[in-house]
Short mmCIF file of C-alpha atoms and ligand atoms in Angstrom, two decimals:
data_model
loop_
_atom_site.label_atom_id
_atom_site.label_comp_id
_atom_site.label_asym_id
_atom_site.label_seq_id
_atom_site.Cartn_x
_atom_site.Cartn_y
_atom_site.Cartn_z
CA UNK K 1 108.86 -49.90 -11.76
CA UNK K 2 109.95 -47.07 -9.80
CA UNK K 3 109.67 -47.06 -6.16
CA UNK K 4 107.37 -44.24 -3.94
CA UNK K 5 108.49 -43.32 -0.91
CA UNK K 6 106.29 -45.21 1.11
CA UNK K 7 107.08 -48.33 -0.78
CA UNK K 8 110.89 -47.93 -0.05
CA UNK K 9 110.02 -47.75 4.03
CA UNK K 10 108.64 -51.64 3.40
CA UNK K 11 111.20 -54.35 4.48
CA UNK K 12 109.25 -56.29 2.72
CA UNK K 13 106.63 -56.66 -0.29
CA UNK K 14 104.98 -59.05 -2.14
CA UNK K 15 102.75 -58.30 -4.76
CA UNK K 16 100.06 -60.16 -6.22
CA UNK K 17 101.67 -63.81 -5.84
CA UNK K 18 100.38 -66.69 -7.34
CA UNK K 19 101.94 -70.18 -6.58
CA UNK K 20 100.64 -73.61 -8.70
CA UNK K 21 101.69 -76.72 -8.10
CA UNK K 22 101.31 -79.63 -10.30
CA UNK K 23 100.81 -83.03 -9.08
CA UNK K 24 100.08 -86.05 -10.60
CA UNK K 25 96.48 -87.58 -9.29
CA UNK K 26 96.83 -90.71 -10.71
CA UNK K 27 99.05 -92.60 -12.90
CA UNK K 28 97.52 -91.02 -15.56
CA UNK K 29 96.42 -87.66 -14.65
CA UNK K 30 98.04 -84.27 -13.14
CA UNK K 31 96.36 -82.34 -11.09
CA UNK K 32 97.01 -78.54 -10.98
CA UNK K 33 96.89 -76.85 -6.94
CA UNK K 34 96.92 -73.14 -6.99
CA UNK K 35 98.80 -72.61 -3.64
CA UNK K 36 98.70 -68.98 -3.38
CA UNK K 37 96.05 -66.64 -5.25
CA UNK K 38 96.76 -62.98 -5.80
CA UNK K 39 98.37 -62.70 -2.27
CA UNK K 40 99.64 -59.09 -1.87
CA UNK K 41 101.16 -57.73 1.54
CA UNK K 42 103.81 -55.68 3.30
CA UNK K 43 106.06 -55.48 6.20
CA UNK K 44 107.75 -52.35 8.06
CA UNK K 45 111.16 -52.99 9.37
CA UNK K 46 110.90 -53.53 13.03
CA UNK K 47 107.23 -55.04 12.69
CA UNK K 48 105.54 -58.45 13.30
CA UNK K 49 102.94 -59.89 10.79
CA UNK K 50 101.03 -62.83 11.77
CA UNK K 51 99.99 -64.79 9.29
CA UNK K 52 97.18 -66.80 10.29
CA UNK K 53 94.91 -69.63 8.65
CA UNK K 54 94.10 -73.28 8.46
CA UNK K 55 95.63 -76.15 7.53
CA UNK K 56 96.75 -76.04 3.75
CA UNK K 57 95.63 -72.55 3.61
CA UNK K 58 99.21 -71.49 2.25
CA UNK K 59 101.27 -69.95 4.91
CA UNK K 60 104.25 -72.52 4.03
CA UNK K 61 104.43 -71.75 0.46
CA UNK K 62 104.23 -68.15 1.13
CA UNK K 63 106.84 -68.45 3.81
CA UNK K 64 108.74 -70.37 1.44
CA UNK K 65 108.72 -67.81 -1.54
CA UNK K 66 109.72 -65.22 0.48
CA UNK K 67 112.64 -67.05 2.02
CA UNK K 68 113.61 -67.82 -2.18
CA UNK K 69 113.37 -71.73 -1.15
CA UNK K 70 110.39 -72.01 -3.76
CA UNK K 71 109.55 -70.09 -7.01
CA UNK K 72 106.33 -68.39 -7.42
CA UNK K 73 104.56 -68.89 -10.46
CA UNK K 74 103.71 -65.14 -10.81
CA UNK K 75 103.93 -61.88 -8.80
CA UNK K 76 106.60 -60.06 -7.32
CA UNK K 77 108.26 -59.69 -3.90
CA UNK K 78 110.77 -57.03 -2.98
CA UNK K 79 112.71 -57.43 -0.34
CA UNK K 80 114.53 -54.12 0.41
CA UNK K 81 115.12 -52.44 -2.77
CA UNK K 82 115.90 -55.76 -4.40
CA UNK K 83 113.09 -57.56 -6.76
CA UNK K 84 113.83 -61.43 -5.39
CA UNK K 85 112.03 -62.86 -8.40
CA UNK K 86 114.06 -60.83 -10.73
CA UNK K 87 117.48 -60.63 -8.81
CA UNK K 88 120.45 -63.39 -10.39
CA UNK K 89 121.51 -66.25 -8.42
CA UNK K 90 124.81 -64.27 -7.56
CA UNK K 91 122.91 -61.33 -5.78
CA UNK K 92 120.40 -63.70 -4.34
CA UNK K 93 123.21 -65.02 -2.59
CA UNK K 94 123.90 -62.27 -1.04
CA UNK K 95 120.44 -61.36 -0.04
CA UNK K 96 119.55 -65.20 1.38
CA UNK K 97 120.73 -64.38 4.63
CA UNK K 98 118.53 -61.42 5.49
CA UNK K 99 115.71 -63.50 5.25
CA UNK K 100 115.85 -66.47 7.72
CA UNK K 101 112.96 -69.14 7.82
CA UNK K 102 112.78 -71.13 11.72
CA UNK K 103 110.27 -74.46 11.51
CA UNK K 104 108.46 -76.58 13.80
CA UNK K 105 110.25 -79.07 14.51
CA UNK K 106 114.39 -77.79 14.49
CA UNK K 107 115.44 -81.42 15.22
CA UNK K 108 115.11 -82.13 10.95
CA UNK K 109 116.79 -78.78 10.21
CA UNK K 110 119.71 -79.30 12.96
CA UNK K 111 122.66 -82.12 12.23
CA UNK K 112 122.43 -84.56 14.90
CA UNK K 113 126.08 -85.19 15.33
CA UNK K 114 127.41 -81.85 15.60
CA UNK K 115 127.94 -79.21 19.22
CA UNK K 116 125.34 -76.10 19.70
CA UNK K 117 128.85 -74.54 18.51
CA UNK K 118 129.44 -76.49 15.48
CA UNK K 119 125.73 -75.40 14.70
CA UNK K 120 125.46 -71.37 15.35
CA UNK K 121 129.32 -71.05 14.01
CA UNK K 122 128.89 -72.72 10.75
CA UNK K 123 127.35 -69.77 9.05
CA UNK K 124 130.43 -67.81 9.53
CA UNK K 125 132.74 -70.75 8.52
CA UNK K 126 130.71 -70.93 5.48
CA UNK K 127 131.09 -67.17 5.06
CA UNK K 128 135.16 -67.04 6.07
CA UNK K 129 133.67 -64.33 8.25
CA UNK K 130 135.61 -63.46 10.96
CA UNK K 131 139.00 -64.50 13.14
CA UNK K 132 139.07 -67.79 14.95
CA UNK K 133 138.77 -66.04 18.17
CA UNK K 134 136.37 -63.57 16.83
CA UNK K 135 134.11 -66.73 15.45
CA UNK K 136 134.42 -67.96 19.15
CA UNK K 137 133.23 -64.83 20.51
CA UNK K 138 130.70 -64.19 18.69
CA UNK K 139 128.78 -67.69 18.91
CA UNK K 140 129.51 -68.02 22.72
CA UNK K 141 127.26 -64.27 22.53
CA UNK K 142 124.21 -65.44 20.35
CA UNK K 143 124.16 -68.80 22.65
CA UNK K 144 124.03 -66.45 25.51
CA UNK K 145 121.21 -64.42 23.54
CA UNK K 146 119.34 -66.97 23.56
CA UNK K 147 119.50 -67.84 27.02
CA UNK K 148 121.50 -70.99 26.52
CA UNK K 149 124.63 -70.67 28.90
CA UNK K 150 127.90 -71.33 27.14
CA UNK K 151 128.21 -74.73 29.24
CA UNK K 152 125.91 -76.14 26.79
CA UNK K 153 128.02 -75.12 23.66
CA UNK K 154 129.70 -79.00 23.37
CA UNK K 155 126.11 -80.39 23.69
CA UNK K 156 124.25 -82.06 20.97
CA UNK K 157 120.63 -81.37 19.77
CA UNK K 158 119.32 -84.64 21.25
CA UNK K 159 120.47 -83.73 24.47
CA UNK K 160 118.53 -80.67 24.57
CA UNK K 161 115.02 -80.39 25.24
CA UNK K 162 112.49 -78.85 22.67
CA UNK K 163 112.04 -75.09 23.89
CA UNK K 164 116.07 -75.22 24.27
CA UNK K 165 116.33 -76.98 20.49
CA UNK K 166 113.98 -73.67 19.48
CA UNK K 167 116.76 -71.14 20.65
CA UNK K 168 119.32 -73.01 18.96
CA UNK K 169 117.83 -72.89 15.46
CA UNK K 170 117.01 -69.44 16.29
CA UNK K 171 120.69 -68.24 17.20
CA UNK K 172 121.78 -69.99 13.97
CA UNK K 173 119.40 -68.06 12.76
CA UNK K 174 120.78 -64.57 14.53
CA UNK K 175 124.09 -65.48 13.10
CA UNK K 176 123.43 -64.32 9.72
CA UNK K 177 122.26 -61.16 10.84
CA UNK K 178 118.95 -61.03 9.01
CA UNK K 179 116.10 -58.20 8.82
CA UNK K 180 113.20 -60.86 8.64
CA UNK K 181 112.82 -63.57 10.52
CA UNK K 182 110.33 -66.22 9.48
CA UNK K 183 108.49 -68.35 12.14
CA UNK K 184 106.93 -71.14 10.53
CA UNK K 185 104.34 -72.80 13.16
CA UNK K 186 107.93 -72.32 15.16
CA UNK K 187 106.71 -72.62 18.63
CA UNK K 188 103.39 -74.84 18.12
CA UNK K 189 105.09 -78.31 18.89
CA UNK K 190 106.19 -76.24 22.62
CA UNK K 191 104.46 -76.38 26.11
CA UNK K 192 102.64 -72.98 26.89
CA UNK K 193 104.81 -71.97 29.70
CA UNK K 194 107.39 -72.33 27.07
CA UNK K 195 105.77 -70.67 24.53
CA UNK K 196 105.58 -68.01 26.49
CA UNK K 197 109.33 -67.70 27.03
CA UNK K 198 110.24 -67.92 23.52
CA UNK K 199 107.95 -65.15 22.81
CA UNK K 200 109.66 -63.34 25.31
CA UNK K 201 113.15 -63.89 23.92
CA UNK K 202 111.54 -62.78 20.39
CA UNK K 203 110.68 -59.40 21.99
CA UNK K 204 114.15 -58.97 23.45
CA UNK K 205 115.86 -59.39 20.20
CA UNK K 206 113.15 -57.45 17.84
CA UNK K 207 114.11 -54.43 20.00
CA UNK K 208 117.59 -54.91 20.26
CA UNK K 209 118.52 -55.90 16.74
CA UNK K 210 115.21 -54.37 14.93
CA UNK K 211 114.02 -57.32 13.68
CA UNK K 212 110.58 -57.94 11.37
CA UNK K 213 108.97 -61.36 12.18
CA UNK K 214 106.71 -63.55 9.72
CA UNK K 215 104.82 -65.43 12.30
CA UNK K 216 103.17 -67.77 11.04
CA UNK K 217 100.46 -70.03 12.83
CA UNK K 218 97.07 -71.76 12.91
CA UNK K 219 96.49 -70.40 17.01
CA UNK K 220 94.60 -67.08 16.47
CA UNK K 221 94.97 -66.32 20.08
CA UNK K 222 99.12 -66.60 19.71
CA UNK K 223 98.94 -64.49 16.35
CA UNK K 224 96.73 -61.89 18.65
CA UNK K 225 99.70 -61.85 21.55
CA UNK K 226 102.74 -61.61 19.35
CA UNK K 227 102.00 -59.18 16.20
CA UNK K 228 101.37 -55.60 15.19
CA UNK K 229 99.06 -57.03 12.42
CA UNK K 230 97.35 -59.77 10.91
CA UNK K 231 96.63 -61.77 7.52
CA UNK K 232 94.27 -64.33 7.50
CA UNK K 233 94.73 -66.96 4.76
CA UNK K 234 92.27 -69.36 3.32
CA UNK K 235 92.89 -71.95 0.24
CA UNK K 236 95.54 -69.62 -1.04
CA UNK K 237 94.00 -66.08 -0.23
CA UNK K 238 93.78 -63.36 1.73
CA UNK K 239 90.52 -62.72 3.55
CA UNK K 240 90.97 -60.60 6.03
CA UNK K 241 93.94 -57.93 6.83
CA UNK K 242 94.44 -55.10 9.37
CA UNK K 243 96.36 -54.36 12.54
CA UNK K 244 96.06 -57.20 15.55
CA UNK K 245 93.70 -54.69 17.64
CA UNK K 246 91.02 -54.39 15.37
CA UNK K 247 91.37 -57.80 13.63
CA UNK K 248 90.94 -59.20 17.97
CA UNK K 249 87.85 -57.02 18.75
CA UNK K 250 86.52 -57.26 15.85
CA UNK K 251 87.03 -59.84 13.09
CA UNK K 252 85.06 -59.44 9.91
CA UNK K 253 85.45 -62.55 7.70
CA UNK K 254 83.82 -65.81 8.60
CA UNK K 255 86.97 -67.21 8.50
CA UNK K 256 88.37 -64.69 10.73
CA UNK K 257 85.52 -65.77 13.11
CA UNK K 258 85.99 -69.25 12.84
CA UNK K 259 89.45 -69.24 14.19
CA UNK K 260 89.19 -66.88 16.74
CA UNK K 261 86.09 -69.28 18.15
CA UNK K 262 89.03 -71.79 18.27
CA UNK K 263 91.18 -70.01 20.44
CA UNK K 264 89.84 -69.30 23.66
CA UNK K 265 87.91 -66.02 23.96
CA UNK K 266 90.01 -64.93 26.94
CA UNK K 267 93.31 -65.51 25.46
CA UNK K 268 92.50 -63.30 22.05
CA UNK K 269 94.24 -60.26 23.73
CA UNK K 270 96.54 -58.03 21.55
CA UNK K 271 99.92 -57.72 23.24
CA UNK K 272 99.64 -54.29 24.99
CA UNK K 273 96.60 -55.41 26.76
CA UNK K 274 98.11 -58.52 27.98
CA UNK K 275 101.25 -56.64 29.71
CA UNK K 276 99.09 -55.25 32.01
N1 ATP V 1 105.36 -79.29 -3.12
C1 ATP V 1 104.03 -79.33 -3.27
N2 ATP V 1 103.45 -80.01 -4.29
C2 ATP V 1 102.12 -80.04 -4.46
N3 ATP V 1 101.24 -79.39 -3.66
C3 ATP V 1 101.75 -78.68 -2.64
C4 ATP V 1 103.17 -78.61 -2.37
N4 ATP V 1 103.36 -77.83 -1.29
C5 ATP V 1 102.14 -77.43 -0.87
N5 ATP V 1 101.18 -77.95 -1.68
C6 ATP V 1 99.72 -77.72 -1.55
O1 ATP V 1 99.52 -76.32 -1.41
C7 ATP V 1 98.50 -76.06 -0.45
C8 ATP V 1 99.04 -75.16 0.64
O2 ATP V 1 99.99 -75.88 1.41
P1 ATP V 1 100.83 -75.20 2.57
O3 ATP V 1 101.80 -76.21 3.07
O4 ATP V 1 101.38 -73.91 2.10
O5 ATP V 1 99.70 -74.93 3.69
P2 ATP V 1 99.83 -74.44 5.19
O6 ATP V 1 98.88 -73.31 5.38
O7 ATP V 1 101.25 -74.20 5.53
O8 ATP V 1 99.28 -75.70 6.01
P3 ATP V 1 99.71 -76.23 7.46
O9 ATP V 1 99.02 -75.33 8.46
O10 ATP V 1 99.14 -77.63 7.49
O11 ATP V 1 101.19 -76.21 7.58
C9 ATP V 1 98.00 -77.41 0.03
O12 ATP V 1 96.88 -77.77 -0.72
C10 ATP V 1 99.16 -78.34 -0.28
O13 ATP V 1 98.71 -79.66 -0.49
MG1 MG V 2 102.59 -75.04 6.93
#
Protein backbone atom coordinates (compact mmCIF):
# COMPACT_ATOMS: atom_id res chain seq x y z
CA UNK A 1 0.00 0.00 0.00
CA UNK A 2 1.51 3.18 -0.85
CA UNK A 3 2.38 5.61 1.74
CA UNK A 4 0.75 9.53 1.97
CA UNK A 5 2.72 12.00 3.15
CA UNK A 6 1.36 12.31 6.39
CA UNK A 7 1.67 8.64 6.98
CA UNK A 8 5.49 8.74 6.22
CA UNK A 9 5.94 11.68 9.14
CA UNK A 10 4.62 8.65 11.70
CA UNK A 11 7.52 6.90 13.59
CA UNK A 12 5.21 4.68 14.20
CA UNK A 13 1.81 2.90 13.06
CA UNK A 14 -0.22 0.22 13.82
CA UNK A 15 -3.19 -0.54 12.10
CA UNK A 16 -6.11 -2.39 13.05
CA UNK A 17 -4.28 -5.11 15.35
CA UNK A 18 -5.84 -7.99 16.60
CA UNK A 19 -3.95 -10.33 19.07
CA UNK A 20 -5.67 -14.02 20.25
CA UNK A 21 -4.34 -16.11 22.49
CA UNK A 22 -5.24 -19.61 23.04
CA UNK A 23 -5.17 -21.23 26.30
CA UNK A 24 -6.19 -24.32 27.49
CA UNK A 25 -9.11 -23.96 30.36
CA UNK A 26 -9.07 -27.25 31.40
CA UNK A 27 -7.56 -30.46 30.59
CA UNK A 28 -9.92 -30.77 28.09
CA UNK A 29 -10.85 -27.51 26.74
CA UNK A 30 -9.01 -24.31 25.07
CA UNK A 31 -10.05 -21.25 25.62
CA UNK A 32 -9.59 -18.49 22.97
CA UNK A 33 -8.52 -14.59 24.65
CA UNK A 34 -8.69 -11.90 22.10
CA UNK A 35 -5.89 -9.66 23.56
CA UNK A 36 -6.08 -6.79 21.31
CA UNK A 37 -9.29 -5.82 19.15
CA UNK A 38 -8.98 -3.61 16.11
CA UNK A 39 -6.35 -1.38 17.93
CA UNK A 40 -5.20 1.32 15.44
CA UNK A 41 -2.76 4.27 16.48
CA UNK A 42 0.21 6.46 15.61
CA UNK A 43 3.23 8.10 16.89
CA UNK A 44 5.27 11.32 15.62
CA UNK A 45 8.94 11.11 16.06
CA UNK A 46 9.87 13.15 19.02
CA UNK A 47 6.36 12.46 20.77
CA UNK A 48 5.11 10.64 23.93
CA UNK A 49 1.93 8.40 23.86
CA UNK A 50 0.57 7.22 27.02
CA UNK A 51 -1.10 4.34 26.90
CA UNK A 52 -3.35 4.01 29.68
CA UNK A 53 -5.88 1.25 31.05
CA UNK A 54 -6.53 -1.42 33.59
CA UNK A 55 -5.23 -4.40 34.49
CA UNK A 56 -5.35 -7.00 31.51
CA UNK A 57 -6.63 -4.32 29.35
CA UNK A 58 -3.71 -5.05 26.76
CA UNK A 59 -1.00 -2.55 27.02
CA UNK A 60 1.68 -5.54 27.36
CA UNK A 61 0.69 -7.34 24.33
CA UNK A 62 0.54 -4.22 22.42
CA UNK A 63 3.87 -3.15 23.79
CA UNK A 64 5.02 -6.44 22.94
CA UNK A 65 3.94 -6.50 19.17
CA UNK A 66 5.40 -3.45 18.55
CA UNK A 67 8.74 -4.31 20.08
CA UNK A 68 8.38 -7.79 17.45
CA UNK A 69 8.67 -9.96 20.85
CA UNK A 70 5.04 -11.34 20.02
CA UNK A 71 3.14 -11.90 16.71
CA UNK A 72 -0.13 -10.35 16.13
CA UNK A 73 -2.74 -12.38 14.84
CA UNK A 74 -3.84 -9.70 12.28
CA UNK A 75 -3.16 -6.02 11.42
CA UNK A 76 -0.25 -4.19 10.50
CA UNK A 77 2.38 -1.98 12.18
CA UNK A 78 4.90 0.14 10.37
CA UNK A 79 7.59 1.22 11.95
CA UNK A 80 9.39 3.83 9.75
CA UNK A 81 8.88 2.89 6.28
CA UNK A 82 9.27 -0.76 7.19
CA UNK A 83 5.95 -3.13 7.50
CA UNK A 84 7.27 -5.21 10.86
CA UNK A 85 4.70 -7.92 10.23
CA UNK A 86 5.80 -8.30 6.71
CA UNK A 87 9.63 -7.51 7.01
CA UNK A 88 12.09 -11.09 7.00
CA UNK A 89 13.85 -12.11 10.00
CA UNK A 90 17.15 -10.67 8.40
CA UNK A 91 15.77 -7.00 8.14
CA UNK A 92 13.95 -7.37 11.40
CA UNK A 93 17.22 -7.70 12.76
CA UNK A 94 18.23 -4.78 11.79
CA UNK A 95 15.21 -2.84 12.78
CA UNK A 96 15.00 -4.59 16.57
CA UNK A 97 17.10 -2.07 17.96
CA UNK A 98 15.14 1.06 17.14
CA UNK A 99 12.49 -0.12 19.11
CA UNK A 100 13.53 -0.73 22.78
CA UNK A 101 10.96 -2.12 25.41
CA UNK A 102 12.10 -1.01 29.50
CA UNK A 103 9.82 -3.16 32.25
CA UNK A 104 8.93 -2.90 35.74
CA UNK A 105 10.96 -4.59 37.44
CA UNK A 106 14.83 -4.40 35.47
CA UNK A 107 16.23 -6.78 38.15
CA UNK A 108 14.62 -10.03 35.77
CA UNK A 109 15.81 -8.34 32.56
CA UNK A 110 19.46 -7.44 34.03
CA UNK A 111 22.18 -10.52 34.66
CA UNK A 112 22.92 -10.53 38.21
CA UNK A 113 26.54 -11.37 37.97
CA UNK A 114 27.72 -8.97 35.56
CA UNK A 115 29.22 -4.76 36.14
CA UNK A 116 26.76 -1.68 35.06
CA UNK A 117 29.64 -1.93 32.26
CA UNK A 118 29.35 -5.46 31.33
CA UNK A 119 25.53 -4.51 31.03
CA UNK A 120 25.28 -1.06 28.83
CA UNK A 121 28.51 -2.38 26.67
CA UNK A 122 27.16 -5.67 25.66
CA UNK A 123 25.03 -4.33 22.91
CA UNK A 124 28.00 -3.12 21.11
CA UNK A 125 30.02 -6.35 21.79
CA UNK A 126 27.16 -8.11 20.34
CA UNK A 127 27.20 -5.68 17.42
CA UNK A 128 31.37 -5.64 16.96
CA UNK A 129 30.50 -1.97 17.02
CA UNK A 130 33.15 0.11 17.80
CA UNK A 131 37.09 0.17 19.12
CA UNK A 132 37.89 -1.09 22.57
CA UNK A 133 38.53 2.35 23.69
CA UNK A 134 35.71 3.71 21.73
CA UNK A 135 33.29 0.89 23.50
CA UNK A 136 34.81 2.34 26.81
CA UNK A 137 33.94 5.75 25.94
CA UNK A 138 30.95 5.48 24.92
CA UNK A 139 29.36 3.38 27.93
CA UNK A 140 31.26 5.50 30.59
CA UNK A 141 28.88 8.53 28.53
CA UNK A 142 25.36 6.80 28.61
CA UNK A 143 26.20 5.82 32.48
CA UNK A 144 26.86 9.45 32.89
CA UNK A 145 23.47 10.15 30.91
CA UNK A 146 21.83 8.62 33.14
CA UNK A 147 23.11 10.21 36.06
CA UNK A 148 25.00 7.20 37.32
CA UNK A 149 28.70 8.44 37.92
CA UNK A 150 31.28 6.23 36.30
CA UNK A 151 32.40 5.04 39.96
CA UNK A 152 29.52 2.81 39.82
CA UNK A 153 30.49 1.14 36.42
CA UNK A 154 32.19 -2.20 38.40
CA UNK A 155 28.95 -2.37 40.50
CA UNK A 156 26.42 -5.05 40.24
CA UNK A 157 22.58 -4.69 39.89
CA UNK A 158 21.95 -5.91 43.46
CA UNK A 159 24.01 -3.34 44.77
CA UNK A 160 22.05 -0.67 43.29
CA UNK A 161 18.92 0.59 44.48
CA UNK A 162 15.64 0.50 42.33
CA UNK A 163 15.41 4.14 40.75
CA UNK A 164 19.35 3.59 40.05
CA UNK A 165 18.50 -0.23 38.56
CA UNK A 166 15.79 1.98 36.24
CA UNK A 167 18.68 4.10 34.62
CA UNK A 168 20.67 1.18 34.04
CA UNK A 169 18.15 -0.76 31.93
CA UNK A 170 17.47 2.46 30.39
CA UNK A 171 21.18 3.29 29.25
CA UNK A 172 21.30 -0.30 27.91
CA UNK A 173 18.56 0.76 26.40
CA UNK A 174 20.25 4.24 24.91
CA UNK A 175 22.99 2.05 23.66
CA UNK A 176 21.25 0.82 20.73
CA UNK A 177 20.33 4.08 19.67
CA UNK A 178 16.61 3.57 19.19
CA UNK A 179 13.71 6.04 17.90
CA UNK A 180 11.04 4.47 20.33
CA UNK A 181 11.39 3.77 23.55
CA UNK A 182 8.84 1.58 25.28
CA UNK A 183 8.03 2.07 29.03
CA UNK A 184 6.18 -0.76 30.21
CA UNK A 185 4.64 0.19 33.83
CA UNK A 186 8.64 1.21 33.94
CA UNK A 187 8.58 3.48 36.86
CA UNK A 188 5.38 2.10 38.88
CA UNK A 189 7.41 -0.26 41.30
CA UNK A 190 9.52 3.50 42.19
CA UNK A 191 8.97 5.99 45.15
CA UNK A 192 7.32 9.32 43.87
CA UNK A 193 10.21 11.51 44.56
CA UNK A 194 11.85 9.08 42.31
CA UNK A 195 9.44 8.93 39.87
CA UNK A 196 9.74 12.20 39.47
CA UNK A 197 13.45 12.11 38.65
CA UNK A 198 13.22 9.51 36.14
CA UNK A 199 10.70 11.48 34.38
CA UNK A 200 13.02 14.15 34.44
CA UNK A 201 15.92 12.22 32.93
CA UNK A 202 13.24 11.02 30.16
CA UNK A 203 12.75 14.71 29.22
CA UNK A 204 16.48 15.36 29.02
CA UNK A 205 17.10 12.62 26.61
CA UNK A 206 13.70 12.99 24.39
CA UNK A 207 15.13 16.46 23.59
CA UNK A 208 18.54 15.66 23.18
CA UNK A 209 18.37 12.47 21.18
CA UNK A 210 14.59 13.00 19.76
CA UNK A 211 13.21 10.22 21.21
CA UNK A 212 9.26 8.86 20.93
CA UNK A 213 8.15 7.16 24.22
CA UNK A 214 5.35 4.35 24.59
CA UNK A 215 4.46 4.98 28.13
CA UNK A 216 2.61 2.72 29.28
CA UNK A 217 0.72 2.70 32.75
CA UNK A 218 -2.40 2.08 34.86
CA UNK A 219 -1.73 5.86 36.93
CA UNK A 220 -3.85 8.30 34.81
CA UNK A 221 -2.41 11.14 36.69
CA UNK A 222 1.42 9.96 35.53
CA UNK A 223 0.10 9.35 31.84
CA UNK A 224 -1.41 13.16 32.25
CA UNK A 225 2.32 14.56 33.45
CA UNK A 226 4.50 12.76 30.97
CA UNK A 227 2.69 12.62 27.36
CA UNK A 228 1.61 14.72 24.41
CA UNK A 229 -1.39 12.26 24.06
CA UNK A 230 -3.34 9.56 25.32
CA UNK A 231 -4.98 6.00 24.51
CA UNK A 232 -7.11 4.52 26.85
CA UNK A 233 -7.40 0.72 26.61
CA UNK A 234 -10.07 -1.56 27.89
CA UNK A 235 -10.31 -5.58 27.34
CA UNK A 236 -8.32 -5.17 24.19
CA UNK A 237 -9.70 -1.77 22.77
CA UNK A 238 -9.42 1.55 22.35
CA UNK A 239 -11.98 3.79 24.02
CA UNK A 240 -10.89 6.89 24.18
CA UNK A 241 -7.95 8.86 22.16
CA UNK A 242 -6.81 12.51 21.87
CA UNK A 243 -4.03 14.79 23.06
CA UNK A 244 -3.24 14.71 27.13
CA UNK A 245 -4.95 18.35 27.50
CA UNK A 246 -8.22 17.55 26.43
CA UNK A 247 -8.26 13.85 27.44
CA UNK A 248 -7.24 15.72 31.50
CA UNK A 249 -10.04 18.38 31.37
CA UNK A 250 -12.19 16.55 29.88
CA UNK A 251 -12.44 12.76 29.58
CA UNK A 252 -15.33 11.32 27.63
CA UNK A 253 -15.50 7.52 28.11
CA UNK A 254 -16.60 6.00 31.35
CA UNK A 255 -13.57 4.35 31.40
CA UNK A 256 -11.67 7.40 30.87
CA UNK A 257 -13.58 8.66 33.99
CA UNK A 258 -13.05 5.85 36.03
CA UNK A 259 -9.34 6.13 36.04
CA UNK A 260 -8.91 9.57 36.28
CA UNK A 261 -11.29 9.28 39.69
CA UNK A 262 -8.34 6.98 40.69
CA UNK A 263 -5.71 9.32 40.42
CA UNK A 264 -6.01 12.19 42.52
CA UNK A 265 -7.91 15.14 41.02
CA UNK A 266 -5.04 17.52 41.79
CA UNK A 267 -2.34 15.54 40.30
CA UNK A 268 -4.29 15.09 36.66
CA UNK A 269 -2.26 18.12 35.31
CA UNK A 270 -0.87 17.93 31.70
CA UNK A 271 2.85 18.66 31.77
CA UNK A 272 2.97 22.38 30.74
CA UNK A 273 0.69 23.25 33.52
CA UNK A 274 2.66 21.49 36.06
CA UNK A 275 6.08 23.45 35.16
CA UNK A 276 4.68 26.35 36.38
N1 LIG B 1 0.83 -15.39 26.70
C1 LIG B 1 -0.48 -15.29 26.98
N2 LIG B 1 -1.31 -16.35 26.89
C2 LIG B 1 -2.63 -16.24 27.13
N3 LIG B 1 -3.24 -15.09 27.47
C3 LIG B 1 -2.47 -14.00 27.57
C4 LIG B 1 -1.05 -14.02 27.33
N4 LIG B 1 -0.56 -12.76 27.50
C5 LIG B 1 -1.61 -11.98 27.85
N5 LIG B 1 -2.75 -12.72 27.89
C6 LIG B 1 -4.10 -12.22 28.21
O1 LIG B 1 -4.32 -11.06 27.41
C7 LIG B 1 -5.01 -10.06 28.16
C8 LIG B 1 -4.20 -8.78 28.17
O2 LIG B 1 -3.02 -8.97 28.93
P1 LIG B 1 -1.89 -7.87 29.06
O3 LIG B 1 -0.76 -8.46 29.83
O4 LIG B 1 -1.58 -7.32 27.72
O5 LIG B 1 -2.63 -6.73 29.94
P2 LIG B 1 -2.06 -5.42 30.61
O6 LIG B 1 -2.95 -4.29 30.24
O7 LIG B 1 -0.61 -5.27 30.32
O8 LIG B 1 -2.26 -5.72 32.18
P3 LIG B 1 -1.38 -5.23 33.43
O9 LIG B 1 -1.76 -3.80 33.69
O10 LIG B 1 -1.84 -6.14 34.54
O11 LIG B 1 0.06 -5.41 33.10
C9 LIG B 1 -5.26 -10.66 29.54
O12 LIG B 1 -6.54 -11.21 29.56
C10 LIG B 1 -4.21 -11.74 29.65
O13 LIG B 1 -4.64 -12.77 30.51
MG1 LIG C 1 1.14 -5.21 31.50
Amino acid sequence: MPVSNKDAQHLLQVQNLEKRYVRASTVSQREEVTALRGVSLSILPQVTLALVGESGSGKSTLARCVACLDKPTSGTIRFGSDELTKVNEKDLRAIRPKIQLVFQDPANSLNPRWTAFDIVSEPFVIQQRFSNQERRERTFALLESVGLSSQKASQRPAEFSGGQRQRLAIARALALEPQLLILDEALSALDCSIQAQIVNLLFELQSSLGLSYLFITHDFAMAAHVSDEIVVMDHGQIVETGPTERIARSPKHPVTQRLMTAATASQVLPRELQAV
